[in-house]
C-alpha cells in the first residue's frame, strides 16, 4: 500500500509540473501574438458562453474509448462492467498526460487491468489491438489531410518571415530551463554525462523499436480477434474514428468560435504530428513543445494575432481538462482498485 501511495503522489507531482509548464508557455504565446485590436475584436465577435461546450468533444472521446475497451475485454472472455472499463480508459488517458513521453498511460492501463483480473499478456494484446486500429484510422485519412494541408500552406519567403519570430526561442528555453532545475534531474545528469550526448538519438531509436514491436503485436492481436469477432472489430474501428475525430475537433471548433472559417483536416494532421513530437520530449506536458510548434504552424492557417487565444482554448480542453477531470477519475479508480 505504501508503494501505491508513492506512485499516486508521483503522478500528481508530474501532472502539476506539466500544468505549470503548459500554462506558462501558452501565456507567453498569447502575450507575443496579442495586439491592441485583439481584445476589442474578441469582445465583439466571440460568444464566450459557448466556450464550455468545447468540453463536449472530450466527453464524447472518453465515452468512445470506454466503449471500445469494454467491447474488447468481452472478446477475450474477461467482461468488465461498462463503468469499470470507462474508468480505466479515462485513467490511462490521464496517465499519458501526466508522464514524460506519455509512458504512464500503458502502465496505468495494464496495472488497473491486472487488479481487475486480466493478465498483463491479455492486457497488452488488447492495448496493441486498440493502437493498431487507431493507426488504421490515421492512415485512412492521411491522404485527404495532406491534400487539404497543401491547399492551405504557403511556402513563399514572405509568409515564412511573418511566421518566424526570434522571441519563440524564449518560449523553447523557458520550459527546458524550468525542468532542468529539478534536483533529481541535475544529479542524474551529473552522474552520467554520456547520457546527455546520446539521449535524443537513443529515444528516437527506442521509439522506433517500440513502434515496430507494437505494430507486430497489434497486427497479431487484431487478426485473432478478427477471426472470431469481426462485428466487434468493425464497431471498435468506427468508435476509434469517432473518438479521434471528437478529440481533434476541439482546435477547429476553437478557431471557428473566434469567427475564422478553417478546414479541419489540416488541423487534424497537424495535431497528430505535434503530439507525436511531444512524446519525444522528456518533460511533463511535452515541455511546452506542442504550444510552441503550434504557434509556428497556425499563422499559416489563421490570423497571427488570434493564434495565442486559439492555442490557449485548445490546450485548456486537450491537456488541462484531461489532467483535472481525468486525474479525479484516476484517483478514484486508483483508491478503489489498490485498497485491497
Short mmCIF file of N, CA and C in Angstrom, two decimals, residues 135-306:
data_model
loop_
_atom_site.label_atom_id
_atom_site.label_comp_id
_atom_site.label_asym_id
_atom_site.label_seq_id
_atom_site.Cartn_x
_atom_site.Cartn_y
_atom_site.Cartn_z
N UNK A 135 -4.11 3.35 -35.64
CA UNK A 135 -3.18 3.58 -36.75
C UNK A 135 -3.89 3.45 -38.10
N UNK A 136 -4.77 2.45 -38.22
CA UNK A 136 -5.52 2.27 -39.46
C UNK A 136 -6.38 3.50 -39.77
N UNK A 137 -6.98 4.07 -38.73
CA UNK A 137 -7.81 5.26 -38.93
C UNK A 137 -6.97 6.42 -39.46
N UNK A 138 -5.82 6.64 -38.83
CA UNK A 138 -4.98 7.77 -39.24
C UNK A 138 -4.41 7.55 -40.65
N UNK A 139 -4.07 6.31 -40.97
CA UNK A 139 -3.57 6.03 -42.31
C UNK A 139 -4.67 6.30 -43.35
N UNK A 140 -5.91 5.99 -43.00
CA UNK A 140 -7.01 6.16 -43.95
C UNK A 140 -7.31 7.63 -44.24
N UNK A 141 -7.07 8.52 -43.27
CA UNK A 141 -7.39 9.93 -43.51
C UNK A 141 -6.17 10.75 -43.93
N UNK A 142 -4.97 10.16 -43.84
CA UNK A 142 -3.76 10.92 -44.15
C UNK A 142 -3.74 11.51 -45.55
N UNK A 143 -4.10 10.76 -46.61
CA UNK A 143 -4.07 11.38 -47.95
C UNK A 143 -4.97 12.61 -48.07
N UNK A 144 -6.17 12.54 -47.47
CA UNK A 144 -7.09 13.67 -47.54
C UNK A 144 -6.57 14.85 -46.73
N UNK A 145 -5.99 14.55 -45.56
CA UNK A 145 -5.46 15.62 -44.71
C UNK A 145 -4.27 16.31 -45.38
N UNK A 146 -3.40 15.52 -46.01
CA UNK A 146 -2.24 16.11 -46.69
C UNK A 146 -2.68 16.99 -47.86
N UNK A 147 -3.66 16.52 -48.61
CA UNK A 147 -4.16 17.32 -49.73
C UNK A 147 -4.73 18.65 -49.24
N UNK A 148 -5.54 18.58 -48.18
CA UNK A 148 -6.13 19.81 -47.64
C UNK A 148 -5.05 20.72 -47.06
N UNK A 149 -4.02 20.12 -46.43
CA UNK A 149 -2.95 20.91 -45.85
C UNK A 149 -2.17 21.66 -46.92
N UNK A 150 -1.89 21.00 -48.03
CA UNK A 150 -1.13 21.63 -49.11
C UNK A 150 -1.92 22.76 -49.77
N UNK A 151 -3.24 22.69 -49.69
CA UNK A 151 -4.05 23.76 -50.25
C UNK A 151 -3.97 25.03 -49.41
N UNK A 152 -3.68 24.85 -48.11
CA UNK A 152 -3.65 25.99 -47.20
C UNK A 152 -2.27 26.61 -47.05
N UNK A 153 -1.24 25.74 -46.99
CA UNK A 153 0.09 26.24 -46.65
C UNK A 153 0.69 27.04 -47.79
N UNK A 154 1.44 28.06 -47.40
CA UNK A 154 2.18 28.87 -48.37
C UNK A 154 3.65 28.76 -48.03
N UNK A 155 4.48 28.51 -49.04
CA UNK A 155 5.90 28.29 -48.79
C UNK A 155 6.77 29.44 -49.28
N UNK A 156 6.15 30.60 -49.55
CA UNK A 156 6.96 31.72 -50.00
C UNK A 156 7.70 32.34 -48.84
N UNK A 157 8.81 33.00 -49.11
CA UNK A 157 9.67 33.55 -48.07
C UNK A 157 8.97 34.61 -47.24
N UNK A 158 8.10 35.39 -47.86
CA UNK A 158 7.40 36.44 -47.13
C UNK A 158 6.52 35.85 -46.04
N UNK A 159 5.81 34.76 -46.38
CA UNK A 159 4.94 34.12 -45.40
C UNK A 159 5.74 33.53 -44.25
N UNK A 160 6.86 32.89 -44.57
CA UNK A 160 7.69 32.31 -43.52
C UNK A 160 8.29 33.38 -42.63
N UNK A 161 8.64 34.52 -43.21
CA UNK A 161 9.20 35.61 -42.42
C UNK A 161 8.18 36.15 -41.44
N UNK A 162 6.91 36.21 -41.84
CA UNK A 162 5.87 36.69 -40.94
C UNK A 162 5.64 35.70 -39.81
N UNK A 163 5.77 34.41 -40.13
CA UNK A 163 5.52 33.38 -39.13
C UNK A 163 6.62 33.32 -38.09
N UNK A 164 7.88 33.42 -38.51
CA UNK A 164 9.01 33.27 -37.58
C UNK A 164 9.23 34.53 -36.77
N UNK A 165 9.46 34.33 -35.50
CA UNK A 165 9.76 35.43 -34.59
C UNK A 165 10.85 34.95 -33.65
N UNK A 166 11.99 35.66 -33.54
CA UNK A 166 13.07 35.20 -32.65
C UNK A 166 12.63 35.01 -31.21
N UNK A 167 11.55 35.68 -30.81
CA UNK A 167 11.08 35.53 -29.43
C UNK A 167 10.58 34.12 -29.14
N UNK A 168 10.25 33.34 -30.23
CA UNK A 168 9.81 31.96 -29.99
C UNK A 168 10.92 31.15 -29.31
N UNK A 169 12.18 31.52 -29.52
CA UNK A 169 13.28 30.81 -28.86
C UNK A 169 13.15 30.91 -27.35
N UNK A 170 12.65 32.05 -26.87
CA UNK A 170 12.46 32.22 -25.43
C UNK A 170 11.44 31.22 -24.90
N UNK A 171 10.39 30.97 -25.69
CA UNK A 171 9.37 30.01 -25.27
C UNK A 171 9.95 28.60 -25.18
N UNK A 172 10.90 28.30 -26.04
CA UNK A 172 11.53 26.98 -26.01
C UNK A 172 12.47 26.85 -24.83
N UNK A 173 13.18 27.92 -24.51
CA UNK A 173 14.19 27.86 -23.45
C UNK A 173 13.57 27.85 -22.06
N UNK A 174 12.46 28.53 -21.87
CA UNK A 174 11.88 28.65 -20.53
C UNK A 174 11.46 27.29 -19.96
N UNK A 175 10.62 26.48 -20.66
CA UNK A 175 10.24 25.20 -20.06
C UNK A 175 11.42 24.26 -19.88
N UNK A 176 12.38 24.32 -20.82
CA UNK A 176 13.57 23.47 -20.68
C UNK A 176 14.36 23.87 -19.44
N UNK A 177 14.51 25.17 -19.22
CA UNK A 177 15.26 25.65 -18.06
C UNK A 177 14.55 25.28 -16.76
N UNK A 178 13.22 25.43 -16.75
CA UNK A 178 12.45 25.12 -15.54
C UNK A 178 12.60 23.65 -15.18
N UNK A 179 12.45 22.81 -16.18
CA UNK A 179 12.54 21.37 -15.91
C UNK A 179 13.96 20.96 -15.56
N UNK A 180 14.95 21.61 -16.14
CA UNK A 180 16.35 21.25 -15.88
C UNK A 180 16.76 21.61 -14.46
N UNK A 181 16.02 22.50 -13.81
CA UNK A 181 16.38 22.91 -12.45
C UNK A 181 15.97 21.89 -11.40
N UNK A 182 15.20 20.90 -11.81
CA UNK A 182 14.81 19.88 -10.84
C UNK A 182 16.05 19.17 -10.30
N UNK A 183 16.10 18.99 -8.99
CA UNK A 183 17.29 18.46 -8.33
C UNK A 183 17.63 17.06 -8.81
N UNK A 184 16.64 16.22 -8.91
CA UNK A 184 16.91 14.85 -9.31
C UNK A 184 17.45 14.77 -10.73
N UNK A 185 16.92 15.61 -11.61
CA UNK A 185 17.39 15.64 -12.99
C UNK A 185 18.85 16.08 -13.04
N UNK A 186 19.18 17.08 -12.26
CA UNK A 186 20.54 17.61 -12.24
C UNK A 186 21.52 16.55 -11.75
N UNK A 187 21.13 15.82 -10.70
CA UNK A 187 22.02 14.80 -10.15
C UNK A 187 22.24 13.65 -11.13
N UNK A 188 21.17 13.23 -11.81
CA UNK A 188 21.32 12.11 -12.75
C UNK A 188 22.20 12.49 -13.93
N UNK A 189 22.07 13.72 -14.40
CA UNK A 189 22.92 14.18 -15.50
C UNK A 189 24.37 14.27 -15.05
N UNK A 190 24.59 14.73 -13.84
CA UNK A 190 25.94 14.89 -13.32
C UNK A 190 26.63 13.54 -13.16
N UNK A 191 25.88 12.51 -12.78
CA UNK A 191 26.46 11.20 -12.58
C UNK A 191 26.79 10.51 -13.91
N UNK A 192 26.02 10.80 -14.90
CA UNK A 192 26.21 10.12 -16.19
C UNK A 192 26.21 11.15 -17.31
N UNK A 193 27.38 11.72 -17.59
CA UNK A 193 27.46 12.77 -18.60
C UNK A 193 27.23 12.23 -20.01
N UNK A 194 27.53 10.96 -20.24
CA UNK A 194 27.34 10.39 -21.57
C UNK A 194 25.86 10.27 -21.92
N UNK A 195 24.99 10.27 -20.89
CA UNK A 195 23.57 10.14 -21.14
C UNK A 195 23.05 11.31 -21.96
N UNK A 196 23.57 12.50 -21.70
CA UNK A 196 23.12 13.69 -22.42
C UNK A 196 23.50 13.60 -23.90
N UNK A 197 24.68 13.06 -24.18
CA UNK A 197 25.19 13.03 -25.54
C UNK A 197 24.32 12.17 -26.46
N UNK A 198 23.81 11.06 -25.91
CA UNK A 198 23.09 10.11 -26.74
C UNK A 198 21.59 10.08 -26.44
N UNK A 199 21.09 11.04 -25.65
CA UNK A 199 19.70 10.97 -25.22
C UNK A 199 18.72 11.04 -26.39
N UNK A 200 18.85 12.04 -27.25
CA UNK A 200 17.90 12.21 -28.34
C UNK A 200 17.94 11.03 -29.30
N UNK A 201 19.15 10.64 -29.71
CA UNK A 201 19.28 9.51 -30.63
C UNK A 201 18.74 8.23 -29.99
N UNK A 202 19.02 8.05 -28.70
CA UNK A 202 18.55 6.86 -28.01
C UNK A 202 17.04 6.81 -27.92
N UNK A 203 16.41 7.94 -27.63
CA UNK A 203 14.95 7.97 -27.53
C UNK A 203 14.30 7.72 -28.88
N UNK A 204 14.89 8.27 -29.94
CA UNK A 204 14.33 8.04 -31.27
C UNK A 204 14.46 6.56 -31.65
N UNK A 205 15.63 5.97 -31.33
CA UNK A 205 15.84 4.56 -31.65
C UNK A 205 14.88 3.68 -30.83
N UNK A 206 14.73 4.00 -29.54
CA UNK A 206 13.83 3.22 -28.69
C UNK A 206 12.38 3.37 -29.16
N UNK A 207 12.00 4.59 -29.54
CA UNK A 207 10.64 4.81 -30.03
C UNK A 207 10.38 4.01 -31.30
N UNK A 208 11.39 3.93 -32.18
CA UNK A 208 11.23 3.17 -33.41
C UNK A 208 11.08 1.67 -33.12
N UNK A 209 11.89 1.17 -32.18
CA UNK A 209 11.82 -0.24 -31.82
C UNK A 209 10.47 -0.58 -31.19
N UNK A 210 10.00 0.29 -30.29
CA UNK A 210 8.71 0.06 -29.65
C UNK A 210 7.58 0.12 -30.66
N UNK A 211 7.69 1.04 -31.61
CA UNK A 211 6.65 1.17 -32.63
C UNK A 211 6.55 -0.08 -33.49
N UNK A 212 7.72 -0.62 -33.89
CA UNK A 212 7.73 -1.84 -34.71
C UNK A 212 7.18 -3.02 -33.92
N UNK A 213 7.61 -3.15 -32.66
CA UNK A 213 7.12 -4.25 -31.83
C UNK A 213 5.63 -4.12 -31.59
N UNK A 214 5.18 -2.91 -31.28
CA UNK A 214 3.76 -2.69 -31.04
C UNK A 214 2.92 -2.95 -32.29
N UNK A 215 3.46 -2.58 -33.46
CA UNK A 215 2.74 -2.81 -34.71
C UNK A 215 2.55 -4.31 -34.94
N UNK A 216 3.63 -5.09 -34.75
CA UNK A 216 3.53 -6.54 -34.95
C UNK A 216 2.55 -7.17 -33.96
N UNK A 217 2.67 -6.77 -32.68
CA UNK A 217 1.79 -7.33 -31.67
C UNK A 217 0.34 -6.94 -31.94
N UNK A 218 0.14 -5.68 -32.32
CA UNK A 218 -1.21 -5.22 -32.61
C UNK A 218 -1.81 -5.92 -33.81
N UNK A 219 -1.00 -6.15 -34.83
CA UNK A 219 -1.47 -6.84 -36.03
C UNK A 219 -1.89 -8.26 -35.69
N UNK A 220 -1.09 -8.94 -34.86
CA UNK A 220 -1.41 -10.31 -34.47
C UNK A 220 -2.68 -10.37 -33.63
N UNK A 221 -2.77 -9.47 -32.63
CA UNK A 221 -3.95 -9.46 -31.77
C UNK A 221 -5.21 -9.12 -32.56
N UNK A 222 -5.10 -8.16 -33.47
CA UNK A 222 -6.26 -7.78 -34.28
C UNK A 222 -6.70 -8.92 -35.19
N UNK A 223 -5.72 -9.65 -35.75
CA UNK A 223 -6.05 -10.79 -36.62
C UNK A 223 -6.79 -11.87 -35.84
N UNK A 224 -6.34 -12.15 -34.60
CA UNK A 224 -7.00 -13.17 -33.78
C UNK A 224 -8.43 -12.77 -33.44
N UNK A 225 -8.62 -11.50 -33.08
CA UNK A 225 -9.97 -11.03 -32.76
C UNK A 225 -10.84 -11.03 -34.01
N UNK A 226 -10.24 -10.71 -35.16
CA UNK A 226 -10.98 -10.64 -36.41
C UNK A 226 -11.57 -12.00 -36.78
N UNK A 227 -10.87 -13.08 -36.45
CA UNK A 227 -11.34 -14.42 -36.80
C UNK A 227 -12.65 -14.76 -36.09
N UNK A 228 -12.80 -14.30 -34.85
CA UNK A 228 -13.94 -14.71 -34.04
C UNK A 228 -14.94 -13.58 -33.75
N UNK A 229 -14.51 -12.35 -33.90
CA UNK A 229 -15.38 -11.22 -33.52
C UNK A 229 -15.26 -10.09 -34.55
N UNK A 230 -15.60 -10.39 -35.79
CA UNK A 230 -15.43 -9.39 -36.84
C UNK A 230 -16.35 -8.19 -36.63
N UNK A 231 -17.57 -8.47 -36.19
CA UNK A 231 -18.51 -7.37 -35.96
C UNK A 231 -18.03 -6.43 -34.88
N UNK A 232 -17.48 -6.99 -33.80
CA UNK A 232 -16.97 -6.17 -32.71
C UNK A 232 -15.79 -5.34 -33.17
N UNK A 233 -14.95 -5.94 -34.01
CA UNK A 233 -13.77 -5.21 -34.50
C UNK A 233 -14.19 -4.04 -35.39
N UNK A 234 -15.23 -4.25 -36.21
CA UNK A 234 -15.73 -3.16 -37.06
C UNK A 234 -16.30 -2.03 -36.20
N UNK A 235 -17.07 -2.40 -35.18
CA UNK A 235 -17.63 -1.39 -34.27
C UNK A 235 -16.50 -0.64 -33.57
N UNK A 236 -15.46 -1.39 -33.17
CA UNK A 236 -14.32 -0.77 -32.49
C UNK A 236 -13.63 0.24 -33.40
N UNK A 237 -13.49 -0.11 -34.68
CA UNK A 237 -12.86 0.81 -35.63
C UNK A 237 -13.70 2.07 -35.80
N UNK A 238 -15.02 1.92 -35.87
CA UNK A 238 -15.91 3.07 -36.01
C UNK A 238 -15.85 3.95 -34.77
N UNK A 239 -15.78 3.32 -33.60
CA UNK A 239 -15.64 4.09 -32.36
C UNK A 239 -14.29 4.80 -32.30
N UNK A 240 -13.25 4.14 -32.83
CA UNK A 240 -11.93 4.78 -32.89
C UNK A 240 -11.98 6.03 -33.75
N UNK A 241 -12.65 5.93 -34.91
CA UNK A 241 -12.78 7.09 -35.80
C UNK A 241 -13.53 8.22 -35.11
N UNK A 242 -14.62 7.88 -34.42
CA UNK A 242 -15.40 8.90 -33.71
C UNK A 242 -14.60 9.49 -32.55
N UNK A 243 -13.85 8.64 -31.84
CA UNK A 243 -13.06 9.10 -30.70
C UNK A 243 -12.04 10.15 -31.12
N UNK A 244 -11.27 9.86 -32.15
CA UNK A 244 -10.21 10.79 -32.54
C UNK A 244 -10.75 11.98 -33.33
N UNK A 245 -11.86 11.79 -34.03
CA UNK A 245 -12.49 12.94 -34.68
C UNK A 245 -12.97 13.93 -33.63
N UNK A 246 -13.56 13.41 -32.56
CA UNK A 246 -14.02 14.29 -31.48
C UNK A 246 -12.84 14.98 -30.80
N UNK A 247 -11.81 14.21 -30.50
CA UNK A 247 -10.66 14.78 -29.79
C UNK A 247 -9.96 15.86 -30.62
N UNK A 248 -9.77 15.58 -31.91
CA UNK A 248 -9.06 16.53 -32.75
C UNK A 248 -9.96 17.62 -33.34
N UNK A 249 -11.24 17.58 -33.00
CA UNK A 249 -12.15 18.64 -33.46
C UNK A 249 -12.12 19.85 -32.55
N UNK A 250 -11.48 19.74 -31.40
CA UNK A 250 -11.50 20.85 -30.44
C UNK A 250 -10.79 22.07 -31.00
N UNK A 251 -9.64 21.89 -31.64
CA UNK A 251 -8.92 23.03 -32.22
C UNK A 251 -9.72 23.69 -33.34
N UNK A 252 -10.29 22.94 -34.31
CA UNK A 252 -11.14 23.61 -35.30
C UNK A 252 -12.32 24.34 -34.68
N UNK A 253 -12.96 23.72 -33.67
CA UNK A 253 -14.09 24.39 -33.01
C UNK A 253 -13.64 25.68 -32.32
N UNK A 254 -12.46 25.64 -31.69
CA UNK A 254 -11.95 26.84 -31.02
C UNK A 254 -11.69 27.95 -32.03
N UNK A 255 -11.16 27.59 -33.19
CA UNK A 255 -10.89 28.59 -34.24
C UNK A 255 -12.20 29.11 -34.83
N UNK A 256 -13.16 28.22 -35.04
CA UNK A 256 -14.48 28.66 -35.54
C UNK A 256 -15.14 29.59 -34.53
N UNK A 257 -14.95 29.30 -33.25
CA UNK A 257 -15.52 30.14 -32.20
C UNK A 257 -14.98 31.56 -32.27
N UNK A 258 -13.75 31.70 -32.77
CA UNK A 258 -13.14 33.02 -32.93
C UNK A 258 -13.58 33.71 -34.22
N UNK A 259 -14.49 33.05 -34.96
CA UNK A 259 -15.02 33.65 -36.17
C UNK A 259 -14.17 33.44 -37.40
N UNK A 260 -13.33 32.40 -37.41
CA UNK A 260 -12.42 32.15 -38.53
C UNK A 260 -12.81 30.82 -39.19
N UNK A 261 -13.23 30.83 -40.45
CA UNK A 261 -13.52 29.57 -41.15
C UNK A 261 -12.23 28.84 -41.49
N UNK A 262 -12.18 27.55 -41.20
CA UNK A 262 -10.97 26.78 -41.44
C UNK A 262 -11.34 25.34 -41.74
N UNK A 263 -10.58 24.69 -42.61
CA UNK A 263 -10.78 23.29 -42.93
C UNK A 263 -10.20 22.44 -41.79
N UNK A 264 -10.98 21.54 -41.17
CA UNK A 264 -10.47 20.78 -40.03
C UNK A 264 -9.43 19.73 -40.39
N UNK A 265 -9.40 19.25 -41.63
CA UNK A 265 -8.48 18.17 -41.99
C UNK A 265 -7.01 18.54 -41.80
N UNK A 266 -6.54 19.71 -42.25
CA UNK A 266 -5.14 20.06 -41.99
C UNK A 266 -4.83 20.15 -40.50
N UNK A 267 -5.82 20.59 -39.72
CA UNK A 267 -5.60 20.71 -38.28
C UNK A 267 -5.49 19.35 -37.61
N UNK A 268 -6.24 18.36 -38.12
CA UNK A 268 -6.13 17.00 -37.59
C UNK A 268 -4.73 16.46 -37.85
N UNK A 269 -4.24 16.67 -39.06
CA UNK A 269 -2.89 16.22 -39.41
C UNK A 269 -1.85 16.92 -38.55
N UNK A 270 -2.01 18.22 -38.36
CA UNK A 270 -1.05 18.99 -37.58
C UNK A 270 -1.03 18.53 -36.12
N UNK A 271 -2.21 18.31 -35.53
CA UNK A 271 -2.28 17.90 -34.13
C UNK A 271 -1.63 16.54 -33.92
N UNK A 272 -1.91 15.60 -34.82
CA UNK A 272 -1.29 14.28 -34.69
C UNK A 272 0.22 14.36 -34.73
N UNK A 273 0.75 15.19 -35.63
CA UNK A 273 2.20 15.36 -35.74
C UNK A 273 2.78 16.00 -34.48
N UNK A 274 2.11 17.03 -33.98
CA UNK A 274 2.61 17.72 -32.78
C UNK A 274 2.62 16.81 -31.57
N UNK A 275 1.57 16.01 -31.40
CA UNK A 275 1.51 15.12 -30.24
C UNK A 275 2.58 14.03 -30.33
N UNK A 276 2.86 13.56 -31.55
CA UNK A 276 3.93 12.56 -31.71
C UNK A 276 5.29 13.16 -31.35
N UNK A 277 5.53 14.40 -31.78
CA UNK A 277 6.80 15.06 -31.45
C UNK A 277 6.93 15.27 -29.95
N UNK A 278 5.83 15.65 -29.30
CA UNK A 278 5.87 15.92 -27.86
C UNK A 278 6.21 14.67 -27.06
N UNK A 279 5.91 13.47 -27.61
CA UNK A 279 6.22 12.23 -26.91
C UNK A 279 7.73 12.00 -26.81
N UNK A 280 8.51 12.66 -27.66
CA UNK A 280 9.97 12.51 -27.62
C UNK A 280 10.63 13.48 -26.65
N UNK A 281 9.86 14.41 -26.10
CA UNK A 281 10.40 15.41 -25.18
C UNK A 281 10.29 14.88 -23.76
N UNK A 282 11.43 14.73 -23.08
CA UNK A 282 11.45 14.17 -21.73
C UNK A 282 11.10 15.26 -20.72
N UNK A 283 9.84 15.66 -20.71
CA UNK A 283 9.38 16.68 -19.78
C UNK A 283 7.86 16.57 -19.68
N UNK A 284 7.29 16.89 -18.51
CA UNK A 284 5.83 16.85 -18.37
C UNK A 284 5.16 17.78 -19.37
N UNK A 285 4.07 17.31 -19.97
CA UNK A 285 3.35 18.13 -20.93
C UNK A 285 4.11 18.40 -22.20
N UNK A 286 5.13 17.59 -22.48
CA UNK A 286 5.94 17.83 -23.67
C UNK A 286 6.82 19.05 -23.55
N UNK A 287 6.99 19.57 -22.32
CA UNK A 287 7.85 20.73 -22.10
C UNK A 287 7.41 21.98 -22.83
N UNK A 288 6.12 22.06 -23.18
CA UNK A 288 5.64 23.22 -23.92
C UNK A 288 5.89 23.14 -25.41
N UNK A 289 6.39 21.99 -25.89
CA UNK A 289 6.71 21.87 -27.31
C UNK A 289 5.47 21.94 -28.19
N UNK A 290 4.34 21.40 -27.71
CA UNK A 290 3.11 21.44 -28.50
C UNK A 290 2.67 22.87 -28.73
N UNK A 291 2.68 23.67 -27.66
CA UNK A 291 2.25 25.07 -27.78
C UNK A 291 3.19 25.86 -28.69
N UNK A 292 4.49 25.63 -28.53
CA UNK A 292 5.47 26.37 -29.33
C UNK A 292 5.36 26.03 -30.82
N UNK A 293 5.30 24.75 -31.14
CA UNK A 293 5.22 24.35 -32.54
C UNK A 293 3.89 24.76 -33.17
N UNK A 294 2.82 24.70 -32.38
CA UNK A 294 1.53 25.16 -32.89
C UNK A 294 1.57 26.66 -33.18
N UNK A 295 2.29 27.41 -32.35
CA UNK A 295 2.41 28.86 -32.57
C UNK A 295 3.16 29.17 -33.85
N UNK A 296 4.03 28.27 -34.27
CA UNK A 296 4.76 28.46 -35.53
C UNK A 296 3.94 28.02 -36.74
N UNK A 297 3.06 27.03 -36.55
CA UNK A 297 2.31 26.48 -37.69
C UNK A 297 0.98 27.19 -37.94
N UNK A 298 0.28 27.57 -36.89
CA UNK A 298 -1.07 28.12 -37.06
C UNK A 298 -1.14 29.43 -37.84
N UNK A 299 -0.12 30.31 -37.79
CA UNK A 299 -0.23 31.54 -38.61
C UNK A 299 -0.39 31.27 -40.10
N UNK A 300 -0.07 30.06 -40.55
CA UNK A 300 -0.31 29.71 -41.95
C UNK A 300 -1.79 29.49 -42.23
N UNK A 301 -2.59 29.26 -41.17
CA UNK A 301 -3.99 28.90 -41.34
C UNK A 301 -4.96 29.93 -40.79
N UNK A 302 -4.47 30.89 -39.99
CA UNK A 302 -5.35 31.86 -39.35
C UNK A 302 -4.57 33.13 -39.05
N UNK A 303 -5.26 34.25 -38.73
CA UNK A 303 -4.56 35.49 -38.38
C UNK A 303 -3.65 35.31 -37.17
N UNK A 304 -2.45 35.87 -37.25
CA UNK A 304 -1.45 35.68 -36.20
C UNK A 304 -1.91 36.23 -34.86
N UNK A 305 -2.64 37.34 -34.85
CA UNK A 305 -3.00 37.97 -33.58
C UNK A 305 -4.03 37.16 -32.79
N UNK A 306 -4.62 36.12 -33.42
CA UNK A 306 -5.57 35.26 -32.71
C UNK A 306 -5.00 33.88 -32.41
#
